Coordinates of C-alpha atoms in Angstrom, one line a residue:
Chain Q
M1 CA 118.7 163.9 -29.3
A2 CA 120.2 160.6 -28.3
S3 CA 121.6 158.6 -31.1
A4 CA 121.8 155.0 -29.6
T5 CA 120.4 153.1 -26.7
A6 CA 122.5 153.1 -23.5
I7 CA 120.0 151.2 -21.3
S8 CA 117.2 149.0 -22.6
V9 CA 114.9 147.3 -20.1
Q10 CA 112.1 144.9 -21.1
G11 CA 109.6 143.4 -18.7
L12 CA 112.1 143.5 -15.9
E13 CA 110.9 141.8 -12.7
R14 CA 112.2 141.0 -9.3
A15 CA 110.4 138.9 -6.7
F16 CA 111.5 138.6 -3.1
A17 CA 109.7 135.4 -1.8
E18 CA 106.0 136.3 -2.4
V19 CA 106.5 140.0 -2.9
L20 CA 107.0 141.3 -6.5
A21 CA 109.1 144.4 -5.9
V22 CA 109.6 145.2 -9.6
R23 CA 106.8 144.4 -12.0
G24 CA 107.5 144.4 -15.8
V25 CA 109.5 147.6 -15.9
E26 CA 110.2 148.9 -19.5
I27 CA 112.8 151.6 -19.9
E28 CA 114.8 153.0 -22.9
V29 CA 117.6 155.4 -22.2
G30 CA 119.5 157.0 -25.1
E31 CA 123.2 157.6 -25.0
G32 CA 124.1 160.9 -23.5
E33 CA 120.8 161.2 -21.8
I34 CA 120.0 162.0 -18.1
Y35 CA 117.2 159.7 -17.1
G36 CA 115.4 160.5 -13.9
F37 CA 113.8 157.6 -12.1
L38 CA 111.4 159.1 -9.7
G39 CA 109.4 157.4 -7.0
P40 CA 108.8 157.3 -3.3
N41 CA 110.6 155.0 -0.8
G42 CA 109.9 151.4 -1.5
A43 CA 108.6 152.0 -5.1
G44 CA 111.3 149.7 -6.6
K45 CA 113.9 152.2 -7.7
T46 CA 116.8 150.8 -5.9
T47 CA 115.9 147.2 -6.8
T48 CA 115.8 148.2 -10.4
V49 CA 119.1 149.9 -10.2
R50 CA 120.7 146.9 -8.4
M51 CA 119.5 144.7 -11.3
L52 CA 120.8 147.1 -13.9
T53 CA 124.2 147.3 -12.2
T54 CA 124.4 143.4 -11.9
L55 CA 124.2 143.5 -8.1
L56 CA 121.0 141.5 -8.2
L57 CA 119.7 138.9 -10.6
P58 CA 116.3 139.6 -12.1
T59 CA 113.6 137.0 -11.7
G60 CA 112.0 138.0 -15.0
G61 CA 112.5 140.0 -18.1
R62 CA 115.8 141.3 -19.5
A63 CA 117.9 144.4 -19.6
T64 CA 121.0 145.6 -21.5
V65 CA 123.4 148.3 -20.4
A66 CA 125.9 149.7 -22.8
G67 CA 124.9 147.0 -25.2
H68 CA 125.5 144.1 -22.8
D69 CA 123.0 141.8 -21.1
V70 CA 123.0 142.4 -17.4
V71 CA 122.8 138.6 -16.7
A72 CA 124.8 136.9 -19.5
E73 CA 127.4 139.7 -19.9
A74 CA 127.6 141.0 -16.3
R75 CA 131.3 141.6 -16.3
Q76 CA 131.2 143.7 -19.6
V77 CA 128.3 145.7 -18.0
R78 CA 130.4 146.3 -14.9
A79 CA 133.3 147.5 -17.0
S80 CA 131.1 150.1 -18.7
I81 CA 129.3 151.5 -15.7
G82 CA 130.0 153.7 -12.7
V83 CA 127.8 153.2 -9.7
A84 CA 127.2 155.5 -6.7
L85 CA 124.7 153.8 -4.6
Q86 CA 122.2 155.1 -2.0
E87 CA 123.8 156.2 1.3
A88 CA 127.3 156.5 -0.1
A89 CA 128.8 153.0 0.6
L90 CA 132.2 154.2 1.9
D91 CA 134.6 152.7 4.4
P92 CA 134.9 155.3 7.2
L93 CA 138.4 154.0 8.1
M94 CA 139.9 154.6 4.6
T95 CA 141.1 158.0 3.4
G96 CA 139.5 159.6 0.4
R97 CA 142.7 159.0 -1.6
E98 CA 142.9 155.3 -0.6
L99 CA 139.3 154.8 -1.7
I100 CA 139.8 156.3 -5.1
R101 CA 143.0 154.4 -5.7
L102 CA 141.3 151.1 -4.6
Q103 CA 138.5 151.9 -7.1
A104 CA 141.1 152.4 -9.8
T105 CA 142.7 149.1 -9.0
L106 CA 139.3 147.4 -9.1
H107 CA 138.8 148.8 -12.6
G108 CA 142.2 147.6 -13.8
L109 CA 144.0 150.9 -14.1
P110 CA 147.8 150.7 -13.8
G111 CA 149.2 152.1 -10.6
A112 CA 150.6 155.4 -12.0
E113 CA 147.4 156.0 -14.0
G114 CA 145.3 155.2 -10.9
R115 CA 147.2 157.7 -8.8
R116 CA 146.9 160.4 -11.5
R117 CA 143.2 159.8 -11.9
A118 CA 142.7 159.9 -8.1
D119 CA 144.5 163.2 -7.8
D120 CA 142.5 164.7 -10.7
L121 CA 139.1 163.5 -9.4
L122 CA 139.8 164.6 -5.9
E123 CA 140.6 168.0 -7.3
R124 CA 137.5 168.0 -9.5
V125 CA 135.1 167.3 -6.6
D126 CA 136.9 169.8 -4.4
L127 CA 138.3 167.2 -1.9
A128 CA 142.0 167.6 -2.6
D129 CA 142.5 169.2 0.8
A130 CA 140.7 166.4 2.6
A131 CA 142.1 163.6 0.5
D132 CA 144.3 162.1 3.3
R133 CA 141.6 162.4 6.0
R134 CA 139.6 159.4 7.0
V135 CA 136.2 159.3 5.2
G136 CA 134.5 159.0 8.6
T137 CA 135.4 162.6 9.3
Y138 CA 133.7 163.8 6.1
S139 CA 130.3 165.6 6.0
G140 CA 127.5 164.0 4.1
G141 CA 128.0 166.2 1.1
M142 CA 131.8 165.4 1.0
Q143 CA 131.0 161.7 1.2
R144 CA 128.6 161.9 -1.7
R145 CA 131.2 163.9 -3.8
L146 CA 133.8 161.2 -3.0
D147 CA 131.4 158.5 -3.9
L148 CA 130.7 160.2 -7.2
A149 CA 134.5 160.7 -7.8
A150 CA 135.0 156.9 -7.1
A151 CA 132.3 156.1 -9.7
L152 CA 134.1 158.1 -12.3
V153 CA 137.6 156.7 -11.9
H154 CA 137.4 154.6 -15.1
E155 CA 135.5 157.1 -17.1
P156 CA 132.3 155.0 -17.4
R157 CA 129.9 155.3 -20.4
V158 CA 126.9 155.0 -18.1
L159 CA 126.7 156.3 -14.6
F160 CA 124.1 155.1 -12.1
L161 CA 123.4 157.5 -9.3
D162 CA 121.0 156.1 -6.7
E163 CA 119.5 159.0 -4.7
P164 CA 122.7 160.9 -4.8
T165 CA 121.4 163.9 -2.9
T166 CA 119.0 162.3 -0.4
G167 CA 119.6 163.8 3.0
L168 CA 121.9 166.6 1.7
D169 CA 121.6 170.3 2.4
P170 CA 120.6 172.5 -0.5
V171 CA 124.1 173.7 -1.2
S172 CA 125.6 170.2 -1.3
R173 CA 122.7 169.1 -3.5
K174 CA 123.4 171.9 -5.9
T175 CA 127.0 171.0 -6.1
I176 CA 126.1 167.4 -7.0
W177 CA 123.7 168.7 -9.7
E178 CA 126.4 170.8 -11.2
E179 CA 128.7 167.9 -11.4
V180 CA 126.0 165.6 -12.9
R181 CA 125.4 168.3 -15.6
A182 CA 129.1 168.6 -16.3
L183 CA 129.4 164.9 -16.7
N184 CA 126.5 164.7 -19.0
D185 CA 127.9 167.5 -21.1
D186 CA 131.0 165.3 -21.5
G187 CA 128.8 162.6 -23.0
T188 CA 128.1 160.4 -20.0
T189 CA 124.7 158.8 -19.8
V190 CA 123.2 159.2 -16.4
F191 CA 120.6 157.0 -14.7
L192 CA 119.5 159.0 -11.7
T193 CA 117.0 157.8 -9.1
T194 CA 115.5 160.3 -6.8
Q195 CA 112.7 161.1 -4.5
Y196 CA 113.1 164.8 -5.2
L197 CA 110.7 166.1 -7.9
E198 CA 112.7 169.2 -8.3
E199 CA 115.9 167.2 -8.9
A200 CA 114.2 165.2 -11.7
D201 CA 112.8 168.4 -13.2
Q202 CA 116.1 170.2 -13.1
L203 CA 118.4 167.5 -14.4
A204 CA 116.5 164.9 -16.4
D205 CA 115.9 164.8 -20.1
N206 CA 113.4 162.1 -19.6
V207 CA 111.6 160.9 -16.4
G208 CA 110.1 157.6 -15.5
I209 CA 107.8 157.5 -12.5
I210 CA 107.7 154.3 -10.6
D211 CA 105.1 153.3 -8.0
S212 CA 104.6 149.9 -6.4
G213 CA 107.1 148.4 -8.8
R214 CA 105.4 149.6 -12.0
I215 CA 106.2 152.5 -14.3
V216 CA 103.2 154.7 -14.1
A217 CA 104.4 157.6 -16.4
E218 CA 107.3 158.3 -18.6
G219 CA 108.3 161.2 -20.8
T220 CA 110.1 164.5 -20.8
P221 CA 109.3 166.6 -17.7
A222 CA 107.5 169.1 -20.0
S223 CA 105.4 166.5 -21.7
L224 CA 104.4 164.9 -18.4
K225 CA 103.4 168.2 -16.9
A226 CA 101.5 169.0 -20.1
E227 CA 99.5 165.8 -19.6
V228 CA 98.1 166.9 -16.3
G229 CA 96.9 170.3 -17.6
A230 CA 97.7 173.8 -18.8
P231 CA 99.4 176.4 -16.7
H232 CA 97.3 178.8 -14.7
I233 CA 97.5 182.4 -13.5
R234 CA 97.0 183.0 -9.8
L235 CA 95.6 186.5 -9.1
Q236 CA 95.5 188.1 -5.7
L237 CA 92.6 190.7 -5.6
E238 CA 90.6 192.8 -3.2
E239 CA 87.6 190.7 -1.9
G240 CA 85.0 193.1 -3.3
S241 CA 86.3 192.7 -6.9
I242 CA 86.4 188.9 -6.9
A243 CA 83.1 188.2 -8.6
E244 CA 83.7 190.7 -11.4
A245 CA 87.2 189.4 -11.9
E246 CA 86.0 185.9 -12.1
E247 CA 83.5 186.9 -14.8
I248 CA 86.2 188.5 -16.8
C249 CA 88.7 185.6 -16.4
R250 CA 86.1 183.1 -17.3
R251 CA 86.1 184.6 -20.9
I252 CA 89.8 183.9 -21.1
G253 CA 90.0 180.4 -19.7
P254 CA 88.3 178.0 -17.3
L255 CA 88.5 178.9 -13.7
L256 CA 90.1 176.5 -11.2
P257 CA 88.7 176.1 -7.7
P258 CA 89.8 179.1 -5.5
V259 CA 92.2 178.5 -2.7
D260 CA 90.9 181.5 -0.6
A261 CA 88.5 184.4 -0.8
K262 CA 91.0 186.8 -2.4
T263 CA 92.4 184.5 -5.1
V264 CA 91.3 183.7 -8.6
L265 CA 92.9 180.9 -10.5
V266 CA 92.4 180.9 -14.3
E267 CA 93.8 178.2 -16.6
V268 CA 95.6 179.7 -19.7
E269 CA 96.4 177.7 -22.8
Q270 CA 99.4 179.7 -23.9
G271 CA 101.0 180.3 -20.5
A272 CA 103.0 183.6 -20.3
A273 CA 101.6 184.8 -23.6
D274 CA 98.1 185.0 -22.0
I275 CA 99.3 187.3 -19.2
P276 CA 98.9 190.6 -21.1
R277 CA 95.3 189.7 -22.1
V278 CA 94.4 189.0 -18.4
V279 CA 96.1 192.2 -17.2
R280 CA 94.4 194.4 -19.9
A281 CA 91.0 192.9 -19.3
L282 CA 91.2 193.5 -15.5
D283 CA 92.7 197.0 -16.1
E284 CA 89.9 198.0 -18.4
A285 CA 87.4 197.0 -15.7
D286 CA 89.3 199.1 -13.1
I287 CA 90.1 196.0 -11.0
E288 CA 93.3 196.4 -9.0
V289 CA 95.6 193.4 -9.0
G290 CA 97.6 192.8 -5.8
S291 CA 99.8 190.2 -7.4
L292 CA 99.9 187.9 -10.4
E293 CA 101.8 184.6 -10.8
L294 CA 102.0 182.2 -13.7
V295 CA 102.0 178.7 -12.2
H296 CA 103.1 175.7 -14.3
P297 CA 102.1 172.1 -13.4
S298 CA 104.9 170.4 -11.5
L299 CA 106.1 166.9 -11.4
D300 CA 104.4 166.7 -8.1
D301 CA 101.1 167.3 -9.9
V302 CA 102.0 164.6 -12.4
F303 CA 102.9 162.2 -9.5
V304 CA 99.6 163.0 -7.7
A305 CA 97.7 162.6 -11.0
K306 CA 99.3 159.2 -11.6
T307 CA 99.4 157.7 -8.1
G308 CA 96.8 159.7 -6.1
Y309 CA 99.3 160.8 -3.4
H310 CA 102.3 163.0 -2.8
I311 CA 105.9 161.8 -2.4
K312 CA 107.0 162.3 1.1
V313 CA 110.4 164.1 0.9
P314 CA 113.1 163.0 3.4
T315 CA 114.7 165.5 5.7
T316 CA 118.2 166.8 5.0
S317 CA 121.4 166.4 6.9
S318 CA 125.1 166.8 6.3
A319 CA 126.7 165.9 9.6
P320 CA 129.9 163.9 9.6
A321 CA 129.5 160.2 9.9
N322 CA 131.2 158.3 12.7
A323 CA 134.9 157.5 12.2
Chain T
M1 CA 108.7 135.8 -17.5
E2 CA 111.4 133.3 -16.7
G3 CA 113.7 133.6 -13.7
H4 CA 117.5 133.6 -13.9
S5 CA 120.0 131.4 -12.3
L6 CA 123.5 132.7 -11.8
P7 CA 125.1 133.0 -15.3
R8 CA 127.5 130.4 -16.3
S9 CA 130.1 132.9 -17.4
E10 CA 130.0 134.4 -13.9
V11 CA 130.4 131.0 -12.2
V12 CA 133.1 129.7 -14.4
G13 CA 134.8 133.1 -14.7
G14 CA 134.8 133.5 -10.9
A15 CA 136.2 130.0 -10.3
K16 CA 139.0 130.7 -12.8
G17 CA 139.7 133.9 -11.1
A18 CA 140.1 132.1 -7.8
L19 CA 142.3 129.4 -9.3
H20 CA 144.4 131.8 -11.4
L21 CA 145.3 134.1 -8.6
R22 CA 147.8 136.0 -10.7
A23 CA 145.1 137.3 -13.0
N24 CA 143.5 139.1 -10.0
A25 CA 146.7 139.5 -8.0
R26 CA 146.6 143.3 -7.9
V27 CA 143.0 143.3 -6.7
V28 CA 143.7 140.6 -4.1
R29 CA 146.8 142.6 -2.9
A30 CA 144.9 145.9 -2.8
L31 CA 142.0 144.3 -0.9
G32 CA 144.4 142.4 1.4
L33 CA 146.2 145.6 2.2
R34 CA 142.9 147.3 2.9
S35 CA 141.9 144.4 5.2
I36 CA 145.2 144.8 7.2
R37 CA 144.8 148.6 7.4
Q38 CA 141.2 148.1 8.5
T39 CA 142.3 145.8 11.3
F40 CA 145.0 148.0 12.6
R41 CA 142.8 151.1 12.4
R42 CA 139.9 149.4 14.3
P43 CA 141.3 148.4 17.8
Q44 CA 138.3 146.2 18.5
L45 CA 139.4 143.9 15.6
M46 CA 143.1 144.0 16.7
A47 CA 142.5 143.2 20.4
P48 CA 141.3 139.6 19.9
I49 CA 144.2 138.8 17.6
V50 CA 147.0 140.0 19.8
V51 CA 145.9 141.3 23.2
F52 CA 143.6 138.5 24.4
P53 CA 145.9 135.5 23.3
T54 CA 148.9 137.3 24.9
I55 CA 147.0 137.8 28.2
L56 CA 145.8 134.2 28.2
L57 CA 149.3 133.0 27.4
A58 CA 150.7 135.0 30.3
I59 CA 148.0 133.8 32.7
Q60 CA 148.3 130.1 31.7
T61 CA 152.1 130.0 31.7
G62 CA 152.3 131.9 35.0
G63 CA 149.6 130.0 36.8
A64 CA 149.8 126.5 35.3
G65 CA 153.5 126.3 34.5
S66 CA 154.0 123.2 36.7
A67 CA 151.6 121.2 34.5
V68 CA 154.6 120.0 32.6
E69 CA 155.5 117.9 35.6
L70 CA 152.3 115.9 35.4
P71 CA 152.8 112.3 34.5
G72 CA 152.1 111.8 30.8
F73 CA 152.8 115.4 29.9
P74 CA 154.9 115.4 26.7
P75 CA 158.5 116.2 27.1
V76 CA 158.9 120.0 26.6
Q77 CA 161.5 122.6 27.7
S78 CA 158.9 124.7 29.4
F79 CA 155.1 125.2 29.6
L80 CA 155.6 128.5 27.6
Q81 CA 157.3 126.5 24.8
F82 CA 154.3 124.1 24.8
M83 CA 151.8 126.9 24.9
L84 CA 153.2 129.0 22.0
A85 CA 151.4 126.9 19.4
G86 CA 148.1 127.2 21.3
A87 CA 148.4 131.0 21.5
M88 CA 149.1 131.2 17.8
M89 CA 146.1 129.0 17.1
Q90 CA 143.9 131.1 19.3
S91 CA 145.2 134.3 17.6
L92 CA 144.7 133.0 14.0
M93 CA 141.2 131.7 14.8
L94 CA 140.2 135.0 16.2
A95 CA 141.8 136.7 13.2
G96 CA 139.6 134.5 11.0
N97 CA 136.6 135.5 13.1
S98 CA 137.6 139.2 12.9
G99 CA 138.0 138.9 9.2
G100 CA 134.5 137.6 9.0
I101 CA 133.2 140.4 11.2
A102 CA 134.9 143.0 9.0
L103 CA 133.4 141.5 5.8
A104 CA 130.0 141.4 7.4
V105 CA 130.4 145.1 8.3
D106 CA 131.4 145.8 4.7
I107 CA 128.1 144.1 3.6
E108 CA 126.1 145.9 6.2
M109 CA 127.4 149.3 5.1
G110 CA 127.2 148.5 1.4
F111 CA 130.9 148.6 0.7
T112 CA 130.8 145.1 -0.9
D113 CA 128.4 146.5 -3.4
R114 CA 131.2 148.8 -4.6
L115 CA 133.4 145.7 -5.0
F116 CA 130.7 143.6 -6.6
A117 CA 130.0 146.4 -9.1
A118 CA 133.6 146.3 -10.4
P119 CA 134.6 144.1 -13.4
I120 CA 136.7 141.7 -11.3
S121 CA 136.2 138.1 -10.3
R122 CA 133.9 138.2 -7.3
Y123 CA 136.0 135.4 -5.7
A124 CA 139.0 137.9 -5.8
I125 CA 137.0 139.9 -3.2
V126 CA 136.9 136.9 -0.8
L127 CA 140.5 136.0 -1.6
G128 CA 141.6 139.6 -0.9
R129 CA 140.0 139.4 2.6
L130 CA 141.7 136.0 3.2
A131 CA 145.0 137.4 2.1
G132 CA 144.6 140.0 4.7
T133 CA 143.7 137.4 7.3
A134 CA 146.7 135.3 6.3
A135 CA 148.9 138.4 6.8
L136 CA 147.5 138.8 10.3
G137 CA 148.2 135.1 11.0
L138 CA 151.8 135.8 9.9
F139 CA 152.0 138.8 12.1
A140 CA 150.5 136.8 15.1
S141 CA 153.0 134.0 14.6
L142 CA 155.9 136.4 14.5
W143 CA 154.6 138.1 17.6
F144 CA 154.3 134.9 19.6
F145 CA 157.7 133.6 18.5
A146 CA 159.2 137.0 19.6
I147 CA 157.4 136.6 23.0
G148 CA 158.6 133.0 23.3
L149 CA 162.2 133.9 22.5
V150 CA 162.2 136.9 24.8
F151 CA 160.9 134.8 27.7
G152 CA 163.3 131.9 27.1
A153 CA 161.4 129.4 25.0
E154 CA 163.7 127.4 22.8
I155 CA 162.8 126.5 19.2
A156 CA 163.9 122.9 18.9
G157 CA 163.5 122.9 15.1
G158 CA 165.7 126.0 14.7
V159 CA 165.0 128.4 11.9
P160 CA 163.6 125.9 9.5
G161 CA 161.2 124.7 12.2
A162 CA 160.1 128.2 13.0
L163 CA 159.5 129.0 9.4
L164 CA 157.4 125.8 9.0
S165 CA 155.3 126.8 12.1
I166 CA 154.9 130.3 10.8
A167 CA 153.9 129.0 7.3
L168 CA 151.3 126.6 8.9
V169 CA 149.8 129.4 11.1
T170 CA 149.6 131.8 8.1
V171 CA 147.9 129.3 5.9
T172 CA 145.6 128.1 8.6
A173 CA 144.6 131.8 9.3
A174 CA 143.4 132.1 5.7
A175 CA 141.6 128.7 5.9
V176 CA 139.8 129.7 9.0
G177 CA 139.1 133.1 7.5
G178 CA 137.3 131.3 4.7
I179 CA 134.8 129.9 7.1
G180 CA 134.4 133.4 8.7
A181 CA 133.9 134.9 5.2
A182 CA 131.3 132.2 4.3
I183 CA 129.2 133.0 7.4
A184 CA 129.6 136.7 6.8
L185 CA 128.5 136.3 3.1
R186 CA 125.6 134.1 4.0
T187 CA 124.2 136.1 6.9
G188 CA 125.5 139.6 6.1
S189 CA 125.4 140.3 9.8
A190 CA 128.4 141.3 11.9
S191 CA 126.6 140.4 15.1
V192 CA 126.0 136.9 13.9
V193 CA 129.7 136.4 13.1
Q194 CA 130.7 138.0 16.3
G195 CA 128.4 135.6 18.1
L196 CA 130.7 132.8 17.0
F197 CA 133.5 134.1 19.2
P198 CA 132.7 131.7 22.1
L199 CA 132.4 128.8 19.6
V200 CA 136.0 129.5 18.6
L201 CA 137.1 129.1 22.2
V202 CA 135.1 125.9 22.6
V203 CA 136.8 124.4 19.5
L204 CA 140.2 125.4 20.8
F205 CA 139.6 124.1 24.3
L206 CA 138.4 120.8 22.8
S207 CA 141.7 120.4 20.9
S208 CA 145.3 120.0 22.0
A209 CA 145.9 123.8 21.8
F210 CA 146.1 124.4 25.6
F211 CA 146.5 120.9 27.1
P212 CA 147.9 117.5 25.9
V213 CA 145.1 115.2 24.6
G214 CA 146.6 112.3 26.6
L215 CA 145.8 114.1 29.9
M216 CA 142.2 115.0 29.0
I217 CA 139.2 113.1 30.3
E218 CA 136.3 111.8 28.3
P219 CA 134.5 112.9 26.2
A220 CA 136.8 115.9 25.7
K221 CA 139.7 113.5 25.0
T222 CA 137.9 111.7 22.1
I223 CA 136.6 115.0 20.6
A224 CA 140.1 116.5 20.8
E225 CA 141.6 113.4 19.2
Y226 CA 139.4 113.9 16.1
N227 CA 139.3 117.7 16.1
P228 CA 141.1 118.8 13.0
F229 CA 142.6 121.7 14.9
S230 CA 144.5 119.3 17.1
F231 CA 146.3 118.1 14.0
I232 CA 147.1 121.6 13.0
V233 CA 148.2 122.5 16.6
E234 CA 150.5 119.5 16.7
G235 CA 151.9 120.4 13.2
V236 CA 152.7 123.9 14.5
R237 CA 153.9 122.7 18.0
E238 CA 156.2 119.9 16.9
P239 CA 158.9 122.1 15.2
I240 CA 158.9 124.2 18.4
V241 CA 159.1 121.5 21.0
S242 CA 161.1 118.7 19.3
G243 CA 161.8 119.5 15.7
V244 CA 160.3 119.0 12.3
D245 CA 158.3 115.8 11.9
A246 CA 157.1 114.9 8.5
T247 CA 154.1 112.9 9.7
E248 CA 152.8 115.7 12.0
T249 CA 153.4 118.2 9.2
A250 CA 151.5 116.1 6.7
E251 CA 148.6 115.6 9.0
A252 CA 148.4 119.3 9.7
L253 CA 148.5 120.1 6.0
L254 CA 145.7 117.6 5.4
A255 CA 143.6 119.2 8.1
I256 CA 144.3 122.6 6.7
A257 CA 143.3 121.4 3.2
G258 CA 140.0 120.1 4.6
I259 CA 139.3 123.4 6.3
V260 CA 140.3 125.3 3.0
V261 CA 137.9 123.1 1.0
I262 CA 135.1 123.6 3.5
G263 CA 135.8 127.4 3.8
L264 CA 136.1 128.1 0.2
G265 CA 133.2 125.8 -0.8
L266 CA 130.9 127.5 1.7
S267 CA 132.2 131.0 0.7
A268 CA 131.5 130.3 -3.0
R269 CA 128.0 129.0 -2.1
A270 CA 127.3 132.0 0.1
L271 CA 128.6 134.4 -2.6
R272 CA 126.2 132.9 -5.1
H273 CA 123.4 133.0 -2.6
R274 CA 124.1 136.7 -1.9
L275 CA 124.0 137.6 -5.6
R276 CA 120.7 135.8 -6.0
V277 CA 119.0 137.4 -3.0
G278 CA 120.8 140.8 -3.2

């Protein structure tokens, strides 16, 4: 359980001309927590992150990061945070090593210390062999890992990752996830924005769902999923036994609308613990079960329940950028 | 909910950072070196600084060399000697323009966000870019002095005169870079900054860079007489063609100071605007 607040946001707003992009956002993130900020494109995630990282002034509300006000104490905030922004903001003409060393200088590390940290970080993100190549020759996954390494050069207390895996292939995505978990194990607070429901589910201790600039749901992934309903068992059966199976399952839990003529969906309060009851009851009635699956509500179900639509997930790519 | 203006600590802190360069010297140096590397690694940025002015110098001295015999042309050893200052001016102005383009590219690709998210004076970011542009101005002046000497131009002011010209070109490059940086910060668009390229040439041709003001016709003559770049050109040219002249130097420094004030003032304003609008 987190012991202190790393990020505190109260009524944060940002207007662009007549458009209110962020509307009264309230967030509390404990120290050592991974907070997943989930929402579709244009929901207000990046605008919120830009305000929290002092890159954009709020037009209303207030926020503190690492105990410092993002407006009045911007420089102290910047000294406490690491930032890896959307679409890895890297100079394709620099080498990986040059970039990390520049980042070390920007954060006031002495030359020798900066060089040592650069070597360590390049090793850590598995880029030591590519360290002296220009960033423009890196794949998308390598660029994100370099961006992450650059954000860590001064060992920040709070790390902001803005869609760190968008567009990456599954292998590169998993590598980033492992690194984020390792960082969090070391005590770093992570504020992670993502469009990927699975990413938030896998990584985040707490999730905030933002839509049209407003937080529409917040809590642990488990509590959010519990809000939208109990898990259900999906049974694949012979067509002739469907009616009898439905009769039996109805005694165990409420039936959900079937997806096809060979499927029965029954909601179960206790999840996996209810599986033996269902199997025994069907077995006693001599009903042959083709397959059985316990299905838990996903964050997608939560998102749909809160917003009425699905998040459109972007396609993946890891091709090298132009040099 | 109340809106926020740029915090006072940020404004005052940033201005202090600019004034007390030593405090941010490492950052300025690192960003200056990056700026130089960036220019040398991107041929399209290097070409306008060295290649174009050299070609123009060759064409003009080769094709219009007898212009020195025109009545009223100032006394010079050769047209090449006269043209060196103009070539340097063209090079430094295009260096300033290229610096602005490079900064705008940084903004477009989000690299400046990396810099803005660091606990440094945000003015150091601009100063780093200007330091790089100044270094390119230094490089350009050395290049054209070398060309001049190789092709027989005499430096009337000797080594002190050459050093003065080099210093003026270097400082002017940074001053002009300030205007390029301001436009880049304000627009965040490399194509807009690139679009100023023809304007740079207009400003140069309406100065004494390529032709003596006394031989121009109206209205170009009057415009050139009041064009601050004419004062700078003469400040750079005088040590080459006749020796160091305190008045010409003072006028050049005054013109440079004016451009510095305008460039840095506009840059500071554009920086604040960028932080407000994101």
